[in-house]
PDB file of C-alpha atoms in Angstrom:
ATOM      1  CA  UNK A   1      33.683   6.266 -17.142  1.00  0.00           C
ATOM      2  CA  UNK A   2      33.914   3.003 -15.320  1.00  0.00           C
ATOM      3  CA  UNK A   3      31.872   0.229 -17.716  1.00  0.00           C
ATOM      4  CA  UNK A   4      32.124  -2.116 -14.448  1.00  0.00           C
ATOM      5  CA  UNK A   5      30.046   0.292 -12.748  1.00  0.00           C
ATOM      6  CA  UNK A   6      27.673   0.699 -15.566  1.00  0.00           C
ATOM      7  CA  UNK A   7      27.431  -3.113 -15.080  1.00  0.00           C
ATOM      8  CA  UNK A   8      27.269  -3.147 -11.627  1.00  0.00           C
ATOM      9  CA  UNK A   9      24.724  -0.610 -11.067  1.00  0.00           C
ATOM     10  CA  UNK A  10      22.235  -1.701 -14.167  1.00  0.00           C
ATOM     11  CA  UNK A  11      22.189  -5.093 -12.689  1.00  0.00           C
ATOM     12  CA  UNK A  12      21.293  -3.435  -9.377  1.00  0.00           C
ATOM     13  CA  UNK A  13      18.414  -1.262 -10.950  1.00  0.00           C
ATOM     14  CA  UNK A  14      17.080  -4.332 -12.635  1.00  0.00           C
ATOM     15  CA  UNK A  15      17.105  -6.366  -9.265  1.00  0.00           C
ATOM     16  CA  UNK A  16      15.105  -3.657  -7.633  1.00  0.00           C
ATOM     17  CA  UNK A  17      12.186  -3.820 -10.411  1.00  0.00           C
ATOM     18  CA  UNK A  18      12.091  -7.771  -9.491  1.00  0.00           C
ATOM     19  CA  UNK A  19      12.207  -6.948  -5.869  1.00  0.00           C
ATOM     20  CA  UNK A  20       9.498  -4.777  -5.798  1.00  0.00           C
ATOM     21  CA  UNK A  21       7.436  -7.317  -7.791  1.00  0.00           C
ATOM     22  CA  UNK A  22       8.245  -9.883  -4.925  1.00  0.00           C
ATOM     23  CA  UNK A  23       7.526  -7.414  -2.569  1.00  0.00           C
ATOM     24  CA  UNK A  24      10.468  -7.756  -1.159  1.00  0.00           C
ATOM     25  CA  UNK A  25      10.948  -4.341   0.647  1.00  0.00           C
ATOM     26  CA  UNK A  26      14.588  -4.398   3.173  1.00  0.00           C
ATOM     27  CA  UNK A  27      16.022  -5.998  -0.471  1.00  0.00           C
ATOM     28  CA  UNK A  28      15.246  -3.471  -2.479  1.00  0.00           C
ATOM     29  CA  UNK A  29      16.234  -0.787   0.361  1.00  0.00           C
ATOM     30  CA  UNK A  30      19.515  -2.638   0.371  1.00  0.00           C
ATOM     31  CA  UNK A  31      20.141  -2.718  -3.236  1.00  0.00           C
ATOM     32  CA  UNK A  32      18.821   1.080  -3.842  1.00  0.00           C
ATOM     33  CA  UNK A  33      21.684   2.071  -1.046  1.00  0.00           C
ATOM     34  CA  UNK A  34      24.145  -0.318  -2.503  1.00  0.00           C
ATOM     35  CA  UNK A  35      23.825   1.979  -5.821  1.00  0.00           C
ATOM     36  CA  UNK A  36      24.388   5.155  -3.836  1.00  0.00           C
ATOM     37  CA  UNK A  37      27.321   3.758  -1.885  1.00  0.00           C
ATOM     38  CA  UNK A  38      28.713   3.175  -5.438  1.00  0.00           C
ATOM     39  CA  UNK A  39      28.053   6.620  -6.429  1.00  0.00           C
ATOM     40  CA  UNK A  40      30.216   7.483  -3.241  1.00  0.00           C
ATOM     41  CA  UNK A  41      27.251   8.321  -1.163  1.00  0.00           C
ATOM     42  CA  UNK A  42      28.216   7.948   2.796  1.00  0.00           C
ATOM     43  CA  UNK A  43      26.807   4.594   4.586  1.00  0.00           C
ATOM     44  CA  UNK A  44      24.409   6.310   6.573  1.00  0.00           C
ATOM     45  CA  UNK A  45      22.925   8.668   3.428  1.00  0.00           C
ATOM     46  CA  UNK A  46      22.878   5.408   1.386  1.00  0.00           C
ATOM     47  CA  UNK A  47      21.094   3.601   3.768  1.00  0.00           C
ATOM     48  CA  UNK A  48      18.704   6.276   4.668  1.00  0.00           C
ATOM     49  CA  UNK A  49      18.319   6.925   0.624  1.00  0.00           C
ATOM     50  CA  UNK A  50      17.443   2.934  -0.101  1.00  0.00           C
ATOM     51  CA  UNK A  51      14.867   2.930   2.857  1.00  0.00           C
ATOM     52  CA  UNK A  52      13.447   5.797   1.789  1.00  0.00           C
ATOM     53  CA  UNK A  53      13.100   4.380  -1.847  1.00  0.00           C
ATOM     54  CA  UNK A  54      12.040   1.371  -0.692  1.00  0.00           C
ATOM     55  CA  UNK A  55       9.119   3.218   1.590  1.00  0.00           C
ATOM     56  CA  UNK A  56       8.172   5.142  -1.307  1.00  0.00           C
ATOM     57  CA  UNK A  57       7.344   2.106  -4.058  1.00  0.00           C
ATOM     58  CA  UNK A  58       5.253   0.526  -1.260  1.00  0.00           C
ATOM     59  CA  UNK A  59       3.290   3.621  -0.788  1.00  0.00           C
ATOM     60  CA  UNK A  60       2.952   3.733  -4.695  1.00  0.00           C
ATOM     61  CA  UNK A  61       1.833  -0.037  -4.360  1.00  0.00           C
ATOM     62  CA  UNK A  62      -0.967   1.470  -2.119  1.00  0.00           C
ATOM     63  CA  UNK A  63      -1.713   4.233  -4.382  1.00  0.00           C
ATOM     64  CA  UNK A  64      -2.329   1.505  -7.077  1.00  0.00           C
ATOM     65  CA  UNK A  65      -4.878  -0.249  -5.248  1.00  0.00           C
ATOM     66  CA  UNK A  66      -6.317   2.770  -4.241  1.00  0.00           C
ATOM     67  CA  UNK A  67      -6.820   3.194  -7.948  1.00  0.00           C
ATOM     68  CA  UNK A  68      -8.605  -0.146  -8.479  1.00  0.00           C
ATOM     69  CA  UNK A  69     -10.787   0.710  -5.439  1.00  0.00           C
ATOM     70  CA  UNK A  70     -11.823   3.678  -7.414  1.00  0.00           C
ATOM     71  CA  UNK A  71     -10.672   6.298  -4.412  1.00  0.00           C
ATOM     72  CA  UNK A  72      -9.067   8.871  -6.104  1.00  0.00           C
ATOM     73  CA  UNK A  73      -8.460  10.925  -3.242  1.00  0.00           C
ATOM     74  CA  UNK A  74      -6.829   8.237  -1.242  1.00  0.00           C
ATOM     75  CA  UNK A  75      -4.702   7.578  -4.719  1.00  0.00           C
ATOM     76  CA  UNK A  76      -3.051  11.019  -5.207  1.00  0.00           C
ATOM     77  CA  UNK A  77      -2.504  11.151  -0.691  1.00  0.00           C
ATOM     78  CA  UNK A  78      -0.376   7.884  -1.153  1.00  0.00           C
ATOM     79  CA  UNK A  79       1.036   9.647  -4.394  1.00  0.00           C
ATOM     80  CA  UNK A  80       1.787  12.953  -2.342  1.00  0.00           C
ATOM     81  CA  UNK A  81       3.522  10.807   0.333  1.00  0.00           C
ATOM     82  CA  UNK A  82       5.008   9.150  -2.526  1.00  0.00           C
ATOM     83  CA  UNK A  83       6.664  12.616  -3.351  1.00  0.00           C
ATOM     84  CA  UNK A  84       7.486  13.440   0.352  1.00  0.00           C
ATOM     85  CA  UNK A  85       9.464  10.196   0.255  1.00  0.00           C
ATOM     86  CA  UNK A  86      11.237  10.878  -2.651  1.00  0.00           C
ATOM     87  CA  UNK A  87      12.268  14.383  -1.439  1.00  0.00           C
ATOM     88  CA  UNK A  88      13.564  13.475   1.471  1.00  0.00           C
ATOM     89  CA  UNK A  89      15.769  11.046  -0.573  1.00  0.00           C
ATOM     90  CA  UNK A  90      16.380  14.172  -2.754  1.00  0.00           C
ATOM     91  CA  UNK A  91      17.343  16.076   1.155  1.00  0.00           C
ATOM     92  CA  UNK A  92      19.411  13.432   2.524  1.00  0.00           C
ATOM     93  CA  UNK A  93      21.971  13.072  -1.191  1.00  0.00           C
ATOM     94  CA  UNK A  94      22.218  16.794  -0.898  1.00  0.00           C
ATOM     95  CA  UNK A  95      20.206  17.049  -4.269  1.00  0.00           C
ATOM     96  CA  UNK A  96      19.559  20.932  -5.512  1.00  0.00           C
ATOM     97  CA  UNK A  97      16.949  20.736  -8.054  1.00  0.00           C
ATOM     98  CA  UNK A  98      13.342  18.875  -7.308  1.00  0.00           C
ATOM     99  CA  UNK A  99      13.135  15.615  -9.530  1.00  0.00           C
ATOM    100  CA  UNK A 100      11.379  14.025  -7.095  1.00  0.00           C
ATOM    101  CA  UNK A 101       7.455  15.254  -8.216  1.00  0.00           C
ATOM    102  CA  UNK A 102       8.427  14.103 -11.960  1.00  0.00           C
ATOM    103  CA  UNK A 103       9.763  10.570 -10.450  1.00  0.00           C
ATOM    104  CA  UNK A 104       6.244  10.598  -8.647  1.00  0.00           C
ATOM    105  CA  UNK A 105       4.045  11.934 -11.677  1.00  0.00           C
ATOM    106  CA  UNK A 106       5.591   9.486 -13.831  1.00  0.00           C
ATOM    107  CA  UNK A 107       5.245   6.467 -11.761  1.00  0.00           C
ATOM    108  CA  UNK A 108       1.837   7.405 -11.672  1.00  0.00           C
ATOM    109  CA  UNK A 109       1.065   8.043 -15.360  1.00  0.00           C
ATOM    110  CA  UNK A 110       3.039   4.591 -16.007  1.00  0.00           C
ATOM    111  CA  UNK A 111       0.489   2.948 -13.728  1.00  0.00           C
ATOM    112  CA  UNK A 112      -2.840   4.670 -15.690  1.00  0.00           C
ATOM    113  CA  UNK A 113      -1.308   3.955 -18.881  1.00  0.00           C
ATOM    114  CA  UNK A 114      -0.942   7.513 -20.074  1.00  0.00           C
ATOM    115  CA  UNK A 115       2.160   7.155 -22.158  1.00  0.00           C
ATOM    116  CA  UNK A 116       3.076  10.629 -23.221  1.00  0.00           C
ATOM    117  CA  UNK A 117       2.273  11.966 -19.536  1.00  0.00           C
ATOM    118  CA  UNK A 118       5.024   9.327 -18.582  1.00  0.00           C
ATOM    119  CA  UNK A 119       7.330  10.187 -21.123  1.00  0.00           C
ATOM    120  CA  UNK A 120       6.996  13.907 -20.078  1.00  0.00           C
ATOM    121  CA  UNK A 121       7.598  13.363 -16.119  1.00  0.00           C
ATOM    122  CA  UNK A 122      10.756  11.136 -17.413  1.00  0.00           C
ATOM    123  CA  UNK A 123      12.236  13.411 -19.793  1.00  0.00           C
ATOM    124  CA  UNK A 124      11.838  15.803 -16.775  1.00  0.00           C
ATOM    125  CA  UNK A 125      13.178  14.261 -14.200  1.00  0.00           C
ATOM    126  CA  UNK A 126      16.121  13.597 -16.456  1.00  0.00           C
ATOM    127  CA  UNK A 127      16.515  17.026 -18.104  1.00  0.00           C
ATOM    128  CA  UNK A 128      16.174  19.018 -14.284  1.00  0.00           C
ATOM    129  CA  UNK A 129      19.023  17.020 -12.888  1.00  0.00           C
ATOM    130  CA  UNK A 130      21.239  17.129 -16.366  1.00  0.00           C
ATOM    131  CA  UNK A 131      20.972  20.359 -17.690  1.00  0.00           C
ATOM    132  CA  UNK A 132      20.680  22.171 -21.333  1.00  0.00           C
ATOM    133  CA  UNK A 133      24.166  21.072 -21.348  1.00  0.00           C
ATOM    134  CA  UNK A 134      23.348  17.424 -21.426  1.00  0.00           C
ATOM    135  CA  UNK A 135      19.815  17.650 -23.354  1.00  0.00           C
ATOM    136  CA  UNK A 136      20.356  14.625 -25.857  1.00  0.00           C
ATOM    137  CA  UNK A 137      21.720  12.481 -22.849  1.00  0.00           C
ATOM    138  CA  UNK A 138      18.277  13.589 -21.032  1.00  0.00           C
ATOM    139  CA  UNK A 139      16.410  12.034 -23.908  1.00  0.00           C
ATOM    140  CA  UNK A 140      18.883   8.838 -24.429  1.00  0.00           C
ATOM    141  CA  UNK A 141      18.047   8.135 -20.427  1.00  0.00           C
ATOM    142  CA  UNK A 142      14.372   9.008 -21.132  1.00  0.00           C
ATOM    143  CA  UNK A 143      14.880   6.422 -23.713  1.00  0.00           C
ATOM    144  CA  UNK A 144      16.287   3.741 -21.356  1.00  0.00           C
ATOM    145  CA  UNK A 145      13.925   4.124 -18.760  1.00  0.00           C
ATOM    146  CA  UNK A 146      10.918   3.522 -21.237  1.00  0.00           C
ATOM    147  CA  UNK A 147      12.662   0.768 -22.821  1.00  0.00           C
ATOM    148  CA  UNK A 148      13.297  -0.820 -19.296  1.00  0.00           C
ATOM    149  CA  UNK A 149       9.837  -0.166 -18.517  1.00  0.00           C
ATOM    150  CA  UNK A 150       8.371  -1.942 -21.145  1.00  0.00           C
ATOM    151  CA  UNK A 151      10.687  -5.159 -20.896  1.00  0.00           C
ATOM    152  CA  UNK A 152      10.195  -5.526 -17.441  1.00  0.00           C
ATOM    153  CA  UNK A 153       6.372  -6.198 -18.194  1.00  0.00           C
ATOM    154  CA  UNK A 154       7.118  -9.219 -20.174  1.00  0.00           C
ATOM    155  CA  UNK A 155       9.483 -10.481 -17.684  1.00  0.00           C
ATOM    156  CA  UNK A 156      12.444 -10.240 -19.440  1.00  0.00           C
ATOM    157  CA  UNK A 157      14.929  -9.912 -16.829  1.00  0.00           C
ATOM    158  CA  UNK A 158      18.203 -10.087 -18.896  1.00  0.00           C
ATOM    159  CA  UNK A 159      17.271  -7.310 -21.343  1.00  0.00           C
ATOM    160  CA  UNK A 160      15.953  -4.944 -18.319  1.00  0.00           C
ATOM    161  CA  UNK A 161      19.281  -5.523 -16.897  1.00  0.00           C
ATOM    162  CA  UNK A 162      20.853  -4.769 -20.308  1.00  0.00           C
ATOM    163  CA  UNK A 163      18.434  -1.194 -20.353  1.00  0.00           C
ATOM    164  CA  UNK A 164      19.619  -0.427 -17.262  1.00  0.00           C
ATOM    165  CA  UNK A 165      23.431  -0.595 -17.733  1.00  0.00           C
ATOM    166  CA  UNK A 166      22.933   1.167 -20.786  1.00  0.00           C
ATOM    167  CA  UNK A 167      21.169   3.995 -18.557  1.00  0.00           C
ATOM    168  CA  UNK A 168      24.222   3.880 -16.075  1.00  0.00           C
ATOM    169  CA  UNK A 169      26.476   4.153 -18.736  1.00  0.00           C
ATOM    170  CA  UNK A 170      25.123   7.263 -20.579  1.00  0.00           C
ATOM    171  CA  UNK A 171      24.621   8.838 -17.048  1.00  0.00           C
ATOM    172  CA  UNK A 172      28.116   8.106 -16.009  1.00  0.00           C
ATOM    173  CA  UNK A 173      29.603   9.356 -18.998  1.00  0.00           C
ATOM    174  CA  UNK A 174      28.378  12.702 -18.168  1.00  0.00           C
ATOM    175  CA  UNK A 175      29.483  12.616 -14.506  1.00  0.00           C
ATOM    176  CA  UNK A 176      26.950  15.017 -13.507  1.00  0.00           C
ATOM    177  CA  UNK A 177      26.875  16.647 -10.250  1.00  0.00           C
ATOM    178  CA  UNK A 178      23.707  15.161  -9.342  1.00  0.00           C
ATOM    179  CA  UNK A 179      22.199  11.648 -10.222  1.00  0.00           C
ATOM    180  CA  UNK A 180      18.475  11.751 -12.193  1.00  0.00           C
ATOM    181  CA  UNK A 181      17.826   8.007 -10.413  1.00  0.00           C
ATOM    182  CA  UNK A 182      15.734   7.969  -7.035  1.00  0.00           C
ATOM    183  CA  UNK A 183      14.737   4.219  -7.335  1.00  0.00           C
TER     184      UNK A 183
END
């Protein structure tokens, strides 16, 4: 396990919380294909991952103020397109088990505050892409995700970045033959 990729990728993950915040959009598509051209993605599905990604947290954005509109409906379409988005990233890194709907579902729980729905979706999206094999590390990145999560809504951009190469690191140690992280 390289600990300079840990590092390098964590500190990408955190920059792409902060770039969604800025809305920042071709940033965070760069960074998101920057991590997958670390993980020895090609160029092209790298860049066609990150755009993806990036295309997928705006739609969520929309889905969000969908929800403060009240429209339901028009919520869970931009949360279904959401999915699509995520699945195609899924497609294009030659993924072969669906953790894109728990990415989705959780994103979504995060964003009504429904805690153990979130903590459900994550441990899912983990635990499909890691196996039985790898069940405790499926909870330890559950674990990191929620902790990220929570720092990066007070702002706390050195400790998000320390969550996330603590994620990288107990993902990487496991060098499984598909990645749980779609953005």
């Amino acid at each position: 396990m390289n600990e300079t990729l840990a590092a390098t990728l964590g500190e990408l993950q955190a920059q792409i919380y902060w770039l969604h915040d800025a809305e920042e959009f071709a940033q965070l598509a760069s960074a998101a294909a920057t991590i997958y051209m670390k993980l020895g993605y090609t160029q092209q599905q790298a860049e066609t991952a990150g755009n993806l990604i990036s295309q997928a947290y705006q739609l969520s954005d929309d889905a969000v103020l969908a929800q403060k509109a009240g429209n339901f409906d028009k919520e869970m379409q931009f949360y279904h397109q959401v999915k699509d988005k995520l699945t195609q990233v899924e497609t294009t890194l030659v993924y072969q088990t669906s953790i894109a709907i728990h990415q989705m579902k959780w994103w979504m729980y995060f964003r009504h505050k429904q805690k153990l729905q979130t903590i459900i979706h994550l441990f899912l999206q983990h635990f499909k892409a890691v196996g039985w094999i790898n069940l405790l590390t499926a909870i330890k990145l559950t674990y990191c995700l929620m902790e990220i999560g929570r720092v990066h809504k007070s702002r706390d951009f050195k400790t998000t970045k320390d969550n996330a190469i603590k994620y990288w690191t107990e993902l990487l140690k496991i060098k499984p033959p598909q990645y749980s992280y779609l953005g």
